[in-house]
CSV table of C-alpha atoms in Angstrom, one decimal:
chain,number,residue,atom,x,y,z
A,7,UNK,CA,0.0,0.0,0.0
A,8,UNK,CA,1.3,3.4,-1.0
A,9,UNK,CA,0.3,6.5,1.0
A,10,UNK,CA,0.7,10.0,-0.5
A,11,UNK,CA,1.4,12.7,2.2
A,12,UNK,CA,1.1,16.4,1.3
A,13,UNK,CA,1.8,19.2,3.8
A,14,UNK,CA,-0.2,22.3,3.2
A,15,UNK,CA,-0.4,26.0,4.2
A,16,UNK,CA,-2.7,28.2,2.2
A,17,UNK,CA,-2.2,25.9,-0.8
A,18,UNK,CA,-5.7,26.1,-2.5
A,19,UNK,CA,-4.2,27.4,-5.8
A,20,UNK,CA,-2.1,24.2,-6.3
A,21,UNK,CA,-3.4,21.4,-4.1
A,22,UNK,CA,-6.3,20.3,-6.4
A,23,UNK,CA,-3.9,19.6,-9.3
A,24,UNK,CA,-1.5,17.9,-7.0
A,25,UNK,CA,-4.1,15.5,-5.6
A,26,UNK,CA,-5.8,15.0,-9.0
A,27,UNK,CA,-2.6,13.8,-10.5
A,28,UNK,CA,-1.9,11.4,-7.7
A,29,UNK,CA,-5.2,9.5,-7.6
A,30,UNK,CA,-3.3,6.2,-8.2
A,31,UNK,CA,-2.0,6.4,-4.6
A,32,UNK,CA,-3.8,4.0,-2.3
A,33,UNK,CA,-4.3,6.7,0.3
A,34,UNK,CA,-4.2,10.5,0.2
A,35,UNK,CA,-3.1,12.3,3.4
A,36,UNK,CA,-3.1,16.0,3.7
A,37,UNK,CA,-1.6,17.6,6.7
A,38,UNK,CA,-2.5,21.3,7.1
A,39,UNK,CA,-0.5,23.8,9.1
A,40,UNK,CA,-3.3,26.3,9.7
A,41,UNK,CA,-4.5,27.5,6.4
A,42,UNK,CA,-6.8,30.5,6.2
A,43,UNK,CA,-8.0,29.9,2.6
A,44,UNK,CA,-9.9,27.0,1.1
A,45,UNK,CA,-7.1,24.4,1.3
A,46,UNK,CA,-9.1,22.2,3.7
A,47,UNK,CA,-12.1,22.2,1.4
A,48,UNK,CA,-10.0,21.3,-1.6
A,49,UNK,CA,-8.6,18.3,0.3
A,50,UNK,CA,-12.0,17.2,1.6
A,51,UNK,CA,-13.5,17.3,-1.9
A,52,UNK,CA,-10.9,14.8,-3.1
A,53,UNK,CA,-11.5,12.4,-0.2
A,54,UNK,CA,-8.1,12.9,1.5
A,55,UNK,CA,-7.5,12.0,5.1
A,56,UNK,CA,-7.2,15.4,6.7
A,57,UNK,CA,-4.9,16.2,9.7
A,58,UNK,CA,-3.9,19.4,11.4
A,59,UNK,CA,-0.4,19.9,12.8
A,60,UNK,CA,1.9,22.7,13.9
A,61,UNK,CA,3.0,24.9,11.1
A,62,UNK,CA,6.3,23.7,9.5
A,63,UNK,CA,6.9,20.9,7.0
A,64,UNK,CA,9.0,18.9,9.4
A,65,UNK,CA,6.1,18.7,11.9
A,66,UNK,CA,3.5,18.2,9.2
A,67,UNK,CA,5.3,15.4,7.3
A,68,UNK,CA,6.1,13.6,10.5
A,69,UNK,CA,2.4,13.7,11.6
A,70,UNK,CA,1.4,12.5,8.1
A,71,UNK,CA,3.7,9.5,8.2
A,72,UNK,CA,2.4,8.6,11.7
A,73,UNK,CA,-1.2,8.7,10.5
A,74,UNK,CA,-0.7,7.0,7.1
A,75,UNK,CA,-1.6,3.3,6.7
A,76,UNK,CA,0.8,2.5,3.8
A,77,UNK,CA,4.0,0.5,4.0
A,78,UNK,CA,5.4,2.8,1.4
A,79,UNK,CA,5.2,6.6,1.9
A,80,UNK,CA,5.4,9.2,-0.8
A,81,UNK,CA,6.0,12.8,0.5
A,82,UNK,CA,5.1,15.5,-2.0
A,83,UNK,CA,4.8,19.3,-1.9
A,84,UNK,CA,1.4,20.8,-2.6
A,85,UNK,CA,2.6,22.8,-5.6
A,86,UNK,CA,4.0,19.7,-7.4
A,87,UNK,CA,2.2,17.6,-10.0
A,88,UNK,CA,3.4,14.1,-10.8
A,89,UNK,CA,3.5,13.0,-14.5
A,90,UNK,CA,1.5,10.2,-16.0
A,91,UNK,CA,3.0,6.8,-15.3
A,92,UNK,CA,4.4,7.8,-11.9
A,93,UNK,CA,2.7,4.9,-10.1
A,94,UNK,CA,4.1,2.4,-12.6
A,95,UNK,CA,7.6,3.8,-12.1
A,96,UNK,CA,7.1,3.7,-8.3
A,97,UNK,CA,5.8,0.1,-8.4
A,98,UNK,CA,8.8,-1.0,-10.5
A,99,UNK,CA,11.2,0.6,-7.9
A,100,UNK,CA,9.3,-1.0,-5.0
A,101,UNK,CA,9.5,-4.5,-6.6
A,102,UNK,CA,13.2,-4.1,-7.3
A,103,UNK,CA,14.3,-2.4,-4.1
A,104,UNK,CA,12.0,-3.2,-1.2
A,105,UNK,CA,13.9,-1.3,1.5
A,106,UNK,CA,15.0,1.9,-0.2
A,107,UNK,CA,14.0,5.4,-1.3
A,108,UNK,CA,13.6,7.3,-4.5
A,109,UNK,CA,12.7,10.7,-6.0
A,110,UNK,CA,11.3,11.9,-9.3
A,111,UNK,CA,13.0,14.0,-12.0
A,112,UNK,CA,12.7,17.7,-11.2
A,113,UNK,CA,10.8,19.9,-13.7
A,114,UNK,CA,9.4,23.5,-13.5
A,115,UNK,CA,6.1,24.5,-15.1
A,116,UNK,CA,7.7,27.4,-17.0
A,117,UNK,CA,8.7,27.6,-20.7
A,118,UNK,CA,11.6,30.0,-19.8
A,119,UNK,CA,15.1,28.9,-20.8
A,120,UNK,CA,16.1,29.7,-17.2
A,121,UNK,CA,13.8,26.9,-16.0
A,122,UNK,CA,15.7,24.4,-18.2
A,123,UNK,CA,19.0,25.6,-16.8
A,124,UNK,CA,17.7,25.1,-13.2
A,125,UNK,CA,16.4,21.6,-14.1
A,126,UNK,CA,19.8,20.6,-15.5
A,127,UNK,CA,21.5,21.9,-12.4
A,128,UNK,CA,19.2,19.9,-10.2
A,129,UNK,CA,19.7,16.8,-12.3
A,130,UNK,CA,23.5,17.2,-11.9
A,131,UNK,CA,23.2,17.7,-8.1
A,132,UNK,CA,21.1,14.6,-7.7
A,133,UNK,CA,23.4,12.5,-10.0
A,134,UNK,CA,26.6,13.5,-8.3
A,135,UNK,CA,25.5,14.0,-4.7
A,136,UNK,CA,22.3,12.0,-4.5
A,137,UNK,CA,20.8,15.0,-2.8
A,138,UNK,CA,17.2,15.5,-4.0
A,139,UNK,CA,15.0,18.2,-2.4
A,140,UNK,CA,11.4,17.8,-1.3
A,141,UNK,CA,10.0,19.4,-4.5
A,142,UNK,CA,11.1,16.2,-6.3
A,143,UNK,CA,9.0,14.1,-4.0
A,144,UNK,CA,10.4,11.3,-1.8
A,145,UNK,CA,9.2,7.7,-2.0
A,146,UNK,CA,10.5,5.6,0.9
A,147,UNK,CA,9.6,2.3,2.5
A,148,UNK,CA,8.2,2.7,6.0
A,149,UNK,CA,10.8,0.3,7.2
A,150,UNK,CA,13.6,2.5,6.0
A,151,UNK,CA,11.8,5.7,7.1
A,152,UNK,CA,11.5,4.3,10.7
A,153,UNK,CA,15.1,2.9,10.6
A,154,UNK,CA,16.6,6.4,9.9
A,155,UNK,CA,14.3,8.2,12.4
A,156,UNK,CA,11.8,9.9,10.0
A,157,UNK,CA,11.3,13.6,9.6
A,158,UNK,CA,12.6,15.8,12.4
A,159,UNK,CA,10.5,18.8,13.5
A,160,UNK,CA,12.6,21.3,11.6
A,161,UNK,CA,11.3,24.7,10.3
A,162,UNK,CA,13.4,24.3,7.1
A,163,UNK,CA,15.6,21.7,5.3
A,164,UNK,CA,13.7,18.8,6.8
A,165,UNK,CA,14.1,17.2,3.4
A,166,UNK,CA,17.9,17.6,3.3
A,167,UNK,CA,18.2,16.3,6.8
A,168,UNK,CA,16.3,13.2,6.1
A,169,UNK,CA,18.0,12.5,2.7
A,170,UNK,CA,21.4,12.7,4.4
A,171,UNK,CA,20.4,10.2,7.0
A,172,UNK,CA,19.1,7.8,4.3
A,173,UNK,CA,22.4,8.0,2.5
A,174,UNK,CA,23.2,8.3,-1.2
A,175,UNK,CA,23.5,4.6,-1.9
A,176,UNK,CA,19.8,4.0,-1.0
A,177,UNK,CA,18.3,6.7,-3.2
A,178,UNK,CA,17.3,6.2,-6.8
A,179,UNK,CA,15.7,8.5,-9.5
A,180,UNK,CA,12.4,7.3,-10.9
A,181,UNK,CA,11.5,7.4,-14.6
A,182,UNK,CA,8.8,10.0,-14.1
A,183,UNK,CA,8.6,13.7,-13.5
A,184,UNK,CA,7.6,16.0,-10.6
A,185,UNK,CA,6.4,19.2,-12.2
A,186,UNK,CA,6.8,22.0,-9.6
A,187,UNK,CA,5.4,25.5,-9.7
A,188,UNK,CA,7.9,28.2,-10.8
A,189,UNK,CA,5.9,30.9,-9.0
A,190,UNK,CA,8.7,31.8,-6.6
A,191,UNK,CA,11.2,32.2,-9.4
A,192,UNK,CA,8.8,34.4,-11.5
A,193,UNK,CA,8.1,36.5,-8.4
A,194,UNK,CA,11.6,37.0,-7.2
A,195,UNK,CA,13.6,36.6,-10.4
A,196,UNK,CA,15.4,33.5,-11.7
A,197,UNK,CA,18.9,34.6,-10.5
A,198,UNK,CA,17.8,36.0,-7.2
A,199,UNK,CA,15.6,33.0,-6.2
A,200,UNK,CA,18.3,30.5,-7.2
A,201,UNK,CA,21.0,32.5,-5.3
A,202,UNK,CA,18.8,32.8,-2.2
A,203,UNK,CA,18.2,29.0,-2.2
A,204,UNK,CA,21.9,28.3,-2.5
A,205,UNK,CA,22.7,30.8,0.2
A,206,UNK,CA,20.3,29.4,2.7
A,207,UNK,CA,21.6,25.9,2.0
A,208,UNK,CA,25.1,27.1,2.6
A,209,UNK,CA,24.1,28.6,6.0
A,210,UNK,CA,22.5,25.3,6.9
A,211,UNK,CA,25.6,23.3,6.0
A,212,UNK,CA,27.7,25.7,8.0
A,213,UNK,CA,25.6,24.9,11.1
A,214,UNK,CA,23.0,27.7,11.4
A,215,UNK,CA,19.8,26.4,13.0
A,216,UNK,CA,16.9,25.9,10.6
A,217,UNK,CA,14.7,28.0,12.8
A,218,UNK,CA,16.9,31.0,12.2
A,219,UNK,CA,17.3,30.4,8.5
A,220,UNK,CA,13.5,30.2,8.2
A,221,UNK,CA,13.3,33.8,9.1
A,222,UNK,CA,15.2,34.6,6.0
A,223,UNK,CA,13.1,32.4,3.7
A,224,UNK,CA,9.9,33.4,2.0
């Protein structure tokens, strides 16, 4: 059984498309962090199991994993849409590597050439470092998730923290895409948003607490 877990906070603009593309999951779990828009109604209309948790993806993803029934967990951002054939790709991975983790190929929903450059950069990072971020989705067996200690209640970089504990040898890239909204890049500018993301990651790797870094992130 495969459970899809989506953390939300005022995600009504994107959540419907995210869940509609993931109907092949055996269970939909939405963990809301206190939305003031129609996010909860969007989740309810699609029959998702709805939970409330403290704001912060680390808290929300951990709560979702605890409440999910699946022996495989797929964590996905609300502004990400999986491509057709994602479940077949996931099932092939599950059959071949029953105690492992995997991510999808990263794509942005923008025709801009800058989007293609960012996609290539992400692909290179994942290929060389086996370091996918949460916007690529994370498929992981419950056994491995529990073995490495699951998501920590971090305000930011909960995905990087978990992936590092999983280890590069246990992460594969699936033959399917995770199409993520380019809204932040369009809003902030391609160079500025990318530089901000890299800068915040550098601060995290240098030891700054995620709670402090979260104050710089928007």
